Tab-separated table of C-alpha atoms in Angstrom:
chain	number	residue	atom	x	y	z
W	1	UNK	CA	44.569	16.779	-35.065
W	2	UNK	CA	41.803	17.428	-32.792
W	3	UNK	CA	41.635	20.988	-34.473
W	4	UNK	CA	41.596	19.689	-37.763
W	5	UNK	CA	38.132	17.469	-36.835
W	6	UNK	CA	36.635	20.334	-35.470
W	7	UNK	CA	36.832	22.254	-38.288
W	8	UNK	CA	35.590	19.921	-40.463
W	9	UNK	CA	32.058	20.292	-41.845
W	10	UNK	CA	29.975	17.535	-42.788
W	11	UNK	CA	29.612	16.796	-46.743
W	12	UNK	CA	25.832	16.749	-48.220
W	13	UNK	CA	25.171	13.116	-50.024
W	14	UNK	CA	24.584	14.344	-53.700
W	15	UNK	CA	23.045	11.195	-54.570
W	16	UNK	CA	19.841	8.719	-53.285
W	17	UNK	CA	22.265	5.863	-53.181
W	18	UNK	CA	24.657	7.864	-50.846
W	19	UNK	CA	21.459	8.760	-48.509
W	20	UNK	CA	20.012	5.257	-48.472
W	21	UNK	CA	21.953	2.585	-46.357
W	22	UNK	CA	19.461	0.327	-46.102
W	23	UNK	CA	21.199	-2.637	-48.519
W	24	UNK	CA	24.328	-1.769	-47.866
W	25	UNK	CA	25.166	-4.489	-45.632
W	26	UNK	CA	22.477	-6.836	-46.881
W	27	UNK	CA	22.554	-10.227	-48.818
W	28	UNK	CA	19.170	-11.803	-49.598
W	29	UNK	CA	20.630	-15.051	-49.493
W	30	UNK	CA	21.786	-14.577	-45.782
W	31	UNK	CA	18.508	-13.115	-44.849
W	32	UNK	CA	15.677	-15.040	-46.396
W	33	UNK	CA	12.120	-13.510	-46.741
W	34	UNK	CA	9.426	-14.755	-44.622
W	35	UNK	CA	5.614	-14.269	-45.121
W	36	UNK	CA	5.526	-12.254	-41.965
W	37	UNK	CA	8.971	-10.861	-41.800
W	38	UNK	CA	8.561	-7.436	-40.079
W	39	UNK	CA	9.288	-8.296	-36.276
W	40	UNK	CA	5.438	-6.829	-35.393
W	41	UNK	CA	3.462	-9.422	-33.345
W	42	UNK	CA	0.359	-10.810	-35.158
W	43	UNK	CA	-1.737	-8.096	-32.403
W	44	UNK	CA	-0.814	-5.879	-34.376
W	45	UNK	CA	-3.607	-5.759	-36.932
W	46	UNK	CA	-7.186	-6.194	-36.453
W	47	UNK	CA	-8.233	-9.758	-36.995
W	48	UNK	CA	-8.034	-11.219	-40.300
W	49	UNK	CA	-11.415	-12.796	-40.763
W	50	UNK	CA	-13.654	-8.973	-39.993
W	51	UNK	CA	-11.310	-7.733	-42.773
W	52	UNK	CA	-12.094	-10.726	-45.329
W	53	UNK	CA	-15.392	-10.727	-44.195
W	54	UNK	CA	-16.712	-7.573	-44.138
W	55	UNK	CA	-14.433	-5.094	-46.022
W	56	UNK	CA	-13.140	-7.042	-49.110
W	57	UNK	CA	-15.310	-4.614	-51.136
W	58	UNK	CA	-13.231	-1.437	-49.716
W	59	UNK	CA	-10.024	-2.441	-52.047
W	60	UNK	CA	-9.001	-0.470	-54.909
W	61	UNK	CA	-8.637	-3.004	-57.784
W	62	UNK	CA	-4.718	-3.712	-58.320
W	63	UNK	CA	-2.486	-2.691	-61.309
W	64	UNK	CA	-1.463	-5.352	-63.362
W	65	UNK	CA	1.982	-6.430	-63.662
W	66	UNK	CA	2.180	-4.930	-67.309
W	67	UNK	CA	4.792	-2.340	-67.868
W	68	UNK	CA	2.906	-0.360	-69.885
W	69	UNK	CA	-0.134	0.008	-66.814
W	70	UNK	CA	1.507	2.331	-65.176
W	71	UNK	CA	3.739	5.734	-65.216
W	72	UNK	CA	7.240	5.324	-64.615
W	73	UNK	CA	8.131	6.565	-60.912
W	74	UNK	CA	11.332	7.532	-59.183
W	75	UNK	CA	12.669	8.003	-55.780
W	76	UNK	CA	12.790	11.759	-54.646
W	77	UNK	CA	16.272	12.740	-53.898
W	78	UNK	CA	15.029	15.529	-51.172
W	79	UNK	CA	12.884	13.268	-49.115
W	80	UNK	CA	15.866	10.955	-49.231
W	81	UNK	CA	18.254	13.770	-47.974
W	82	UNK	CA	16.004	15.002	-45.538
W	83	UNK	CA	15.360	11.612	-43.904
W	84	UNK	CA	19.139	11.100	-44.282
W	85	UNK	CA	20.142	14.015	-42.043
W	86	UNK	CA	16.545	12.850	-38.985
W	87	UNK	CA	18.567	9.694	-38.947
W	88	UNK	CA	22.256	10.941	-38.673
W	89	UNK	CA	20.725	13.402	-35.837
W	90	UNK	CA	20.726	16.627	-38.178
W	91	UNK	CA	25.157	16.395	-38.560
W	92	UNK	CA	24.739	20.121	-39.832
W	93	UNK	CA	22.619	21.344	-37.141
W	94	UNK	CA	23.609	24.949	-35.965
W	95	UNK	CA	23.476	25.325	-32.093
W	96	UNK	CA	21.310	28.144	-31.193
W	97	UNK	CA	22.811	30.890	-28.984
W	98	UNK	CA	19.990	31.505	-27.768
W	99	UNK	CA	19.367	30.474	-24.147
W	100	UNK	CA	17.634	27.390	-24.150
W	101	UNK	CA	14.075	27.670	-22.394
W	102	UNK	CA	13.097	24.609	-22.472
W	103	UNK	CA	9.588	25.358	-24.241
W	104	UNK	CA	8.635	22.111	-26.075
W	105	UNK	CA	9.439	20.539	-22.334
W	106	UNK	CA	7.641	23.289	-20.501
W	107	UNK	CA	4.235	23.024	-22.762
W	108	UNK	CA	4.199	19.443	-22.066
W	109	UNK	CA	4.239	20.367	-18.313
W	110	UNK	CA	1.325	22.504	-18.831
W	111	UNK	CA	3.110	25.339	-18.002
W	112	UNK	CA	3.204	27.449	-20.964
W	113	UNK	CA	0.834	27.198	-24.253
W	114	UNK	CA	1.473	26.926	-27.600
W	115	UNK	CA	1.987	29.656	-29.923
W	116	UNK	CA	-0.030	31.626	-31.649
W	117	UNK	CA	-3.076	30.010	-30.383
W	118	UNK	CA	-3.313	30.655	-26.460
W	119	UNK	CA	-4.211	26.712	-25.406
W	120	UNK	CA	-2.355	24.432	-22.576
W	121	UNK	CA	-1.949	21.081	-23.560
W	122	UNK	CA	-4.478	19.756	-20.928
W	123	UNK	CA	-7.226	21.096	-23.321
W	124	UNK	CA	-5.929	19.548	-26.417
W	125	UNK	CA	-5.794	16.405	-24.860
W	126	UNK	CA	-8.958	17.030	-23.055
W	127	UNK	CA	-11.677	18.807	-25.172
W	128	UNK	CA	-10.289	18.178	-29.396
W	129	UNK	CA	-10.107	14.441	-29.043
W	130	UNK	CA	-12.898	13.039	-31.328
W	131	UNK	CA	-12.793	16.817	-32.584
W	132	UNK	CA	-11.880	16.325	-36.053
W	133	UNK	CA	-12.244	19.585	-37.500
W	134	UNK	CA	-10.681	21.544	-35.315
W	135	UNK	CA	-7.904	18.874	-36.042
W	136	UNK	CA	-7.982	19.150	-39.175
W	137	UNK	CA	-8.176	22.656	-40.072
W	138	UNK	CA	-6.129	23.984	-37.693
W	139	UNK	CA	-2.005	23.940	-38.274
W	140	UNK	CA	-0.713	25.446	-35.251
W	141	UNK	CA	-0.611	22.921	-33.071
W	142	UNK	CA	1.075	19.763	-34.678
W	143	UNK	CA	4.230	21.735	-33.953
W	144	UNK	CA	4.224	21.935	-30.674
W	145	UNK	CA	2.544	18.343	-30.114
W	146	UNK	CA	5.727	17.155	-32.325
W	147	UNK	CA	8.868	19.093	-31.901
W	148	UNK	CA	11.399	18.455	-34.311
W	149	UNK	CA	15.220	19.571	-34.661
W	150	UNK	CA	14.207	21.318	-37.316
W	151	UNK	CA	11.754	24.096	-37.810
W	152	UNK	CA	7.928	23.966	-38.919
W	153	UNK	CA	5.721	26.606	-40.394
W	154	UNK	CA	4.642	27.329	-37.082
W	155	UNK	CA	7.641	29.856	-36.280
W	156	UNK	CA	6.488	30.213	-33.018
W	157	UNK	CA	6.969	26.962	-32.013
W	158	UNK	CA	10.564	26.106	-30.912
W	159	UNK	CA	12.959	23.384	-32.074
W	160	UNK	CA	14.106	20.720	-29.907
W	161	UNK	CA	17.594	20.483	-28.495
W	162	UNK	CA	19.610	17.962	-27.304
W	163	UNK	CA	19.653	19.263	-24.033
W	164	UNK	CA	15.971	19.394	-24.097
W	165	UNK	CA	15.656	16.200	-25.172
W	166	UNK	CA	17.257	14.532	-22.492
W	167	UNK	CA	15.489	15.604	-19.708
W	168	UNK	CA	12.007	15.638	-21.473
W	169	UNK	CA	12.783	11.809	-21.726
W	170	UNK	CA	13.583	11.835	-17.739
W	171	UNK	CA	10.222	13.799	-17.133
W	172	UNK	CA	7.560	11.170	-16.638
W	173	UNK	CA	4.798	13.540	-16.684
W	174	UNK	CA	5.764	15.212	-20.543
W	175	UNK	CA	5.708	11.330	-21.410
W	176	UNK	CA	2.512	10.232	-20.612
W	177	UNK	CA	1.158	13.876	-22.147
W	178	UNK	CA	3.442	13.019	-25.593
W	179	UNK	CA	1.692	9.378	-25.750
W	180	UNK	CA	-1.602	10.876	-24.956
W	181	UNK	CA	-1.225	13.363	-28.027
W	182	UNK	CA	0.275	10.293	-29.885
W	183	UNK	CA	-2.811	8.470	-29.250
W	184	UNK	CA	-5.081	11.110	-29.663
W	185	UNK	CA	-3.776	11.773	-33.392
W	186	UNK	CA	-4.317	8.092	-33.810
W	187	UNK	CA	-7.845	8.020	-33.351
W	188	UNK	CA	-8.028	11.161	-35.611
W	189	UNK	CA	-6.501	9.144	-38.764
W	190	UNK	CA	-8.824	6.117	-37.640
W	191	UNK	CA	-6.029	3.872	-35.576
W	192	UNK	CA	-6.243	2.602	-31.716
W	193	UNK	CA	-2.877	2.560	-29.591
W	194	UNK	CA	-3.134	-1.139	-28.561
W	195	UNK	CA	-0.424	-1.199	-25.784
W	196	UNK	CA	2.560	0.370	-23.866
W	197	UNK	CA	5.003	-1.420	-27.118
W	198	UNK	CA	3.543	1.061	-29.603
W	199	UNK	CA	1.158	-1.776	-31.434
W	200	UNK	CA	-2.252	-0.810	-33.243
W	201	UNK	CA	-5.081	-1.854	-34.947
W	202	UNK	CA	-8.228	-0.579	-36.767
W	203	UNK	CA	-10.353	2.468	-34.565
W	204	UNK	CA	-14.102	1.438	-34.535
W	205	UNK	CA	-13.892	4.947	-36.858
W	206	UNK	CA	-11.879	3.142	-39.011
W	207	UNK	CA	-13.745	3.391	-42.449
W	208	UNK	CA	-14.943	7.338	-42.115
W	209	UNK	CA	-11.310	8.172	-40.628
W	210	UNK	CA	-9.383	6.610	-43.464
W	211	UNK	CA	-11.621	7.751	-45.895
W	212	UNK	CA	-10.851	11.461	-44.782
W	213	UNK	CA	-6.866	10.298	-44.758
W	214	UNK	CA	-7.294	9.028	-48.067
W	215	UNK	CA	-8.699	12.781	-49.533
W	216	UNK	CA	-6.133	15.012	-46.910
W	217	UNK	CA	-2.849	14.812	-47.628
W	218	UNK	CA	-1.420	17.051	-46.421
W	219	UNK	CA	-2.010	14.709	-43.434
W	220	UNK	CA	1.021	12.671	-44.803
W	221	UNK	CA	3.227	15.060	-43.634
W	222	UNK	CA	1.565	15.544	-40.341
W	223	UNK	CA	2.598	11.600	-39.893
W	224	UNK	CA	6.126	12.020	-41.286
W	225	UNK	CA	6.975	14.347	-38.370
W	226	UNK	CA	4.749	12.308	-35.521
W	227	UNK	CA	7.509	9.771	-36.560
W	228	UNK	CA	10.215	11.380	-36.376
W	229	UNK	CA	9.140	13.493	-33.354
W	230	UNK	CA	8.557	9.350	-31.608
W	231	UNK	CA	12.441	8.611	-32.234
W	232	UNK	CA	13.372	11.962	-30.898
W	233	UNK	CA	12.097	11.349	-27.902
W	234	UNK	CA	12.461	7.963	-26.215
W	235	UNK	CA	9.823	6.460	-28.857
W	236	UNK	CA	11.767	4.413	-31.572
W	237	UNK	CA	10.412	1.114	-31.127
W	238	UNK	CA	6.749	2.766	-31.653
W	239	UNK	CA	7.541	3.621	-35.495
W	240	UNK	CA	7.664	-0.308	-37.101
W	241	UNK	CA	4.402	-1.153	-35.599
W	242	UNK	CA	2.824	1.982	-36.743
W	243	UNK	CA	4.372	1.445	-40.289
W	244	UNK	CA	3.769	-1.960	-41.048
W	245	UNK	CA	-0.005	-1.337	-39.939
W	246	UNK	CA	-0.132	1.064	-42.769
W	247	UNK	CA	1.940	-1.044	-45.396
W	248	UNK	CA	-0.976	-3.975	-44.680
W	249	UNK	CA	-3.994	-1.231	-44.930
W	250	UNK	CA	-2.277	0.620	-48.190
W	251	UNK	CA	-1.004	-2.890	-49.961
W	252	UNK	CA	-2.748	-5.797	-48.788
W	253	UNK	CA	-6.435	-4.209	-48.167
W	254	UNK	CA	-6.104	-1.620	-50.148
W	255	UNK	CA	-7.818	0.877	-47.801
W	256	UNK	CA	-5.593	3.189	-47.470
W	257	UNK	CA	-4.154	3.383	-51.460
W	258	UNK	CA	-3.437	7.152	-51.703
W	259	UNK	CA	-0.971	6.737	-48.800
W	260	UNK	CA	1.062	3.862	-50.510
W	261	UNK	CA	3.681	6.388	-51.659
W	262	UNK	CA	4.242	8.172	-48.727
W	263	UNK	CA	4.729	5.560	-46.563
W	264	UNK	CA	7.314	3.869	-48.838
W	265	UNK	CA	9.237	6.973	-49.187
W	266	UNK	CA	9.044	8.644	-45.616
W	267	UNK	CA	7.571	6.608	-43.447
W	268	UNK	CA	9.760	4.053	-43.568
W	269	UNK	CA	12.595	5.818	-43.627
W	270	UNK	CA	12.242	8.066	-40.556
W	271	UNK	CA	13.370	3.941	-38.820
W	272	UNK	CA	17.045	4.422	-37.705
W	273	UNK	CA	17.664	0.989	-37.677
W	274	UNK	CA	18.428	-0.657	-41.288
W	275	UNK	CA	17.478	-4.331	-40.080
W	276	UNK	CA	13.706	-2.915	-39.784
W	277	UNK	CA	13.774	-1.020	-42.473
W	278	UNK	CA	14.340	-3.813	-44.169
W	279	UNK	CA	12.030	-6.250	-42.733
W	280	UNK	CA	9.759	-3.480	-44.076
W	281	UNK	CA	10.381	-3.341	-46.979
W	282	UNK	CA	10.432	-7.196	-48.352
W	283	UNK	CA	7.119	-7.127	-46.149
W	284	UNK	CA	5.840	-4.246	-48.945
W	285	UNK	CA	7.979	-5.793	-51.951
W	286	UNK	CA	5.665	-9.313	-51.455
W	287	UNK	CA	2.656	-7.127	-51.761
W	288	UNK	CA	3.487	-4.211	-54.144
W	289	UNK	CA	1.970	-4.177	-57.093
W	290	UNK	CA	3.022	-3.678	-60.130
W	291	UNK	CA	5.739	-5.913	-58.765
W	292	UNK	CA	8.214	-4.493	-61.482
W	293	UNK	CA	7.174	-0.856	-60.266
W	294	UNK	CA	9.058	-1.628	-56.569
W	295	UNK	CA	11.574	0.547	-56.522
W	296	UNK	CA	12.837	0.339	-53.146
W	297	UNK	CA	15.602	-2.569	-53.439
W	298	UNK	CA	16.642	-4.809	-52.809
W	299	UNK	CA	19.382	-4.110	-55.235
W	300	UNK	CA	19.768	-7.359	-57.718
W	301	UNK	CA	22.755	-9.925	-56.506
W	302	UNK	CA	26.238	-8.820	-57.807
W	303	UNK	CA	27.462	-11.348	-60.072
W	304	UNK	CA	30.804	-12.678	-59.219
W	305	UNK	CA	29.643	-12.078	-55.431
W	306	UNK	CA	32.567	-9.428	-55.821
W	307	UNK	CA	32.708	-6.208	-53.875
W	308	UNK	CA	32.214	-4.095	-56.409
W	309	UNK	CA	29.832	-4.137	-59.492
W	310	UNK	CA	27.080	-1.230	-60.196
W	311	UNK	CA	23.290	-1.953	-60.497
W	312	UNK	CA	22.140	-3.618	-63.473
W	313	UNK	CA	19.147	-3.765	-65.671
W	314	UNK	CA	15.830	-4.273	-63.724
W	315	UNK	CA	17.309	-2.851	-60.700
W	316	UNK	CA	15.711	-0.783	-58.333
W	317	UNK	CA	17.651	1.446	-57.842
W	318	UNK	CA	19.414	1.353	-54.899
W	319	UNK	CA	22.715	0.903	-54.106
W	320	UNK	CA	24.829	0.568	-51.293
W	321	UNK	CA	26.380	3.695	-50.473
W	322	UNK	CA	29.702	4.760	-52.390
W	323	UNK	CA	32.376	5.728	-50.034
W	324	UNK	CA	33.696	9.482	-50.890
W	325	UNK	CA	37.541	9.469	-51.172
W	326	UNK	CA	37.515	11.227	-47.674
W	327	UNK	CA	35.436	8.204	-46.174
W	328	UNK	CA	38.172	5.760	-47.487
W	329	UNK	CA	40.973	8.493	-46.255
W	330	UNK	CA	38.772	7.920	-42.729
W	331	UNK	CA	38.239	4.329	-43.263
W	332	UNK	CA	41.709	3.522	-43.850
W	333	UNK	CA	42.466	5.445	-40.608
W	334	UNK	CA	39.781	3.727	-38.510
W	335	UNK	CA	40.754	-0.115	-39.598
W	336	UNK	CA	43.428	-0.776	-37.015
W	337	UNK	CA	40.522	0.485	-34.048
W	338	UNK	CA	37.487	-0.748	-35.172
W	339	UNK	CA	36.439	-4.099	-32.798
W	340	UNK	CA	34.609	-6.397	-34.124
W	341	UNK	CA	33.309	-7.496	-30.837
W	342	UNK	CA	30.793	-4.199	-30.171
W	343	UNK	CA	27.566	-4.452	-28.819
W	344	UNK	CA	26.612	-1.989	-31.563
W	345	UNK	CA	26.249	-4.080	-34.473
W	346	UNK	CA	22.482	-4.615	-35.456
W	347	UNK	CA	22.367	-7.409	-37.699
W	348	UNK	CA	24.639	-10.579	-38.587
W	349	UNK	CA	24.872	-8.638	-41.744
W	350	UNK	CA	27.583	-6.214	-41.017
W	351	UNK	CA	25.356	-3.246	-40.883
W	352	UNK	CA	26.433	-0.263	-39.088
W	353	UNK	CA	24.290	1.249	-36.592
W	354	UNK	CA	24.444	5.162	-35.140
W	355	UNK	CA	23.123	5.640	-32.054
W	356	UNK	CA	21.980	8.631	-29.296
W	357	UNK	CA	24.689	8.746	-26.593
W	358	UNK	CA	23.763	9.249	-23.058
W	359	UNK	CA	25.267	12.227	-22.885
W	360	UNK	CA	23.171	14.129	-25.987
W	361	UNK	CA	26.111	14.483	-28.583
W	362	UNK	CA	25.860	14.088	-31.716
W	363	UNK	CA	25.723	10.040	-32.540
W	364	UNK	CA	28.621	7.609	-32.404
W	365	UNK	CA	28.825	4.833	-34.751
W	366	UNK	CA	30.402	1.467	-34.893
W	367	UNK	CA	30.397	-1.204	-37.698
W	368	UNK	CA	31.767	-3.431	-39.780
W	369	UNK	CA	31.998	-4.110	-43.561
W	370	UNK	CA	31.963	-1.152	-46.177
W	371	UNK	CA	28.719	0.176	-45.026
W	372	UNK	CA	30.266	4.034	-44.150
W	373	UNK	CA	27.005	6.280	-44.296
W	374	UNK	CA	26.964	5.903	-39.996
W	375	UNK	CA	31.215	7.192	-40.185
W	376	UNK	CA	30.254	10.779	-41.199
W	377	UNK	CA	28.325	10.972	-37.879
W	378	UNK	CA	31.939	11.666	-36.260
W	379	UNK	CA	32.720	15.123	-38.347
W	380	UNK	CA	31.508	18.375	-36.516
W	381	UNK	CA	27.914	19.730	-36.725
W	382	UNK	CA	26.997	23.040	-38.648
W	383	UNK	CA	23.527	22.856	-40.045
W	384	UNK	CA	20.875	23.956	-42.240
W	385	UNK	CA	16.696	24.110	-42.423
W	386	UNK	CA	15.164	20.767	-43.522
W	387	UNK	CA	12.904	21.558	-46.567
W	388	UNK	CA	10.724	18.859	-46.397
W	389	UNK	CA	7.689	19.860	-43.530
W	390	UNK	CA	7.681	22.950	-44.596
W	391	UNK	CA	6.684	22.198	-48.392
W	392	UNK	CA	2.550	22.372	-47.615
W	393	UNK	CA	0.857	23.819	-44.071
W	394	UNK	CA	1.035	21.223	-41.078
């Protein structure tokens, strides 16, 4: 048996619904909306009466409601995939055989510099802060600020390892470099690292900064990986704060409305844990507008309140995952073991969470319910190149 899970390779999801768990476990009427519903402290933003007071003028004027205002959009299928796999810790991912050296961890040390360019960290953090074309223009370094388990355009730069990752998370001195990149790419896109939790506000920059963010996109995909690169190592509670301060600026203020997109379909979903994501999202759905244009769920109630049922008319979209007949094979399997007493379960919702074991293996999962995207975490890991960050330079 144990040679027949070894050889087992992980199956792609062919479809958004089968990449997107956050619903899966969800019932509006078990989790009502609040005004404030994210789990982000009010410090968070910048205070409420210098934005209604002085920058009401800097919103775009809102779409109307009308169907007919506004393109129809859809979901992309590869950003889903992509942020799929970053959350299931990469269940493809080839091992190297390649000794691992350690570089990402040994740049951070100031021991080596990056790659093609010649420069330690300790001048990056000390000389480019405030520096913002060098920042800008050059793509060399955001690699090597940001490693990934997955590869970059900058092919000199080295993805991370599991090994690595570990004991750049025990290093105290890589840490306080990582946060001082983190912040110092803050202040480039106009945002101030409040606090040792991860919350922000507003930069006194704030209006030039976000102006540039609003014209550079390929910036968007510089943040994608800076959040990713925070949950791979030892950062996940950093993302939320960092999210929701962009849902209020794109949304609410309107400050930041070329970055609406991106930050409903990556940003959000580089969170691991579906509770937030969710909290996220009815935080966005309250302000989206068109309303009718949302098209990141919640899925409509089932009538019935069966178990089964498909999406109907004026749906978003999203569905909770549909088990492949191997899942249900697995499932099946799994029901006489599965405890419903773990300390894994994130929500009162069911909702299955995958986690980073202290060793560095791939993630374990636990649950409850019929919420199975976390169960394919168990199957052996081959992998392939993510195609996302390396669409545009970074």
């Amino acid at each position: 048996m144990g040679n027949l899970v070894g050889s087992w390779r992980f199956k792609e999801p062919s479809t958004i619904e089968e990449c997107d768990s956050t619903w899966g476990s969800d019932s509006e009427s078990e989790e009502p909306a609040a005004e404030d519903d994210s789990g982000i402290s009010d410090s968070v933003s910048p205070a409420k009466s210098e934005r209604a007071a002085g920058h009401a003028g800097d919103a775009t004027p809102q779409l109307t409601d009308s169907p007919e205002s506004v393109p129809k959009m859809k979901r992309s299928f590869y950003a889903a995939r992509d942020l799929y796999k970053y959350r299931h810790s990469y269940p493809n991912f080839k091992r190297s055989r390649q000794p691992n050296e350690y570089r990402n961890l040994r740049f951070y040390l100031n021991k080596i510099p990056l790659v093609p360019d010649g420069i330690y960290i300790e001048e990056i953090l000390s000389k480019w802060r405030g520096d913002y074309d060098k920042l800008e223009h050059n793509h060399t370094y955001i690699q090597w600020l940001f490693p990934l388990r997955e590869q970059g355009l900058n092919f000199y730069a080295h993805e991370l390892t599991q090994d690595e990752i570990k004991e750049f998370q025990s290093t105290r001195e890589a840490k306080r470099r990582f946060l001082a990149a983190y912040s110092l790419m803050l202040d480039f896109y106009g945002v101030k690292l409040l606090d040792k939790s991860g919350n922000v506000a507003r930069a006194p920059n704030w209006q030039e900064r976000f102006q540039h963010l609003n014209e550079s996109h390929h910036n968007y995909l510089r943040i994608t990986r800076i959040l990713k690169s925070l949950g791979e190592l030892g950062y996940e509670a950093f993302k939320a704060p960092l999210v929701r301060f962009f849902l209020e600026e794109s949304l609410c203020h309107g400050t930041l409305h070329n970055m609406q997109h991106s930050i409903l379909e990556y940003y959000v979903y580089t969170i691991r844990l579906p509770a937030t994501r969710r909290r996220l999202l009815r935080y966005a759905r309250q302000h989206y507008r068109p309303a009718h244009a949302f098209l990141w769920g919640p899925p409509p109630k089932k009538r019935g309140g069966g178990a089964g049922g498909s999406v109907g008319a004026g749906s978003s979209g999203i569905r909770a995952p549909a088990p492949t007949p191997e899942q249900q094979r697995r499932g099946k399997e799994n029901t006489t073991s599965t405890s419903a007493s773990s300390g894994n379960i994130v929500s009162s919702h069911n909702a299955m969470m995958c986690h980073e074991p202290a060793e560095g293996g791939l993630k374990g999962c636990t649950g409850l319910g019929s919420n199975m995207e976390g169960m394919l975490m168990m199957v052996g890991a081959r992998g392939e190149r993510n195609e996302y960050n390396e669409m545009v330079p970074l």
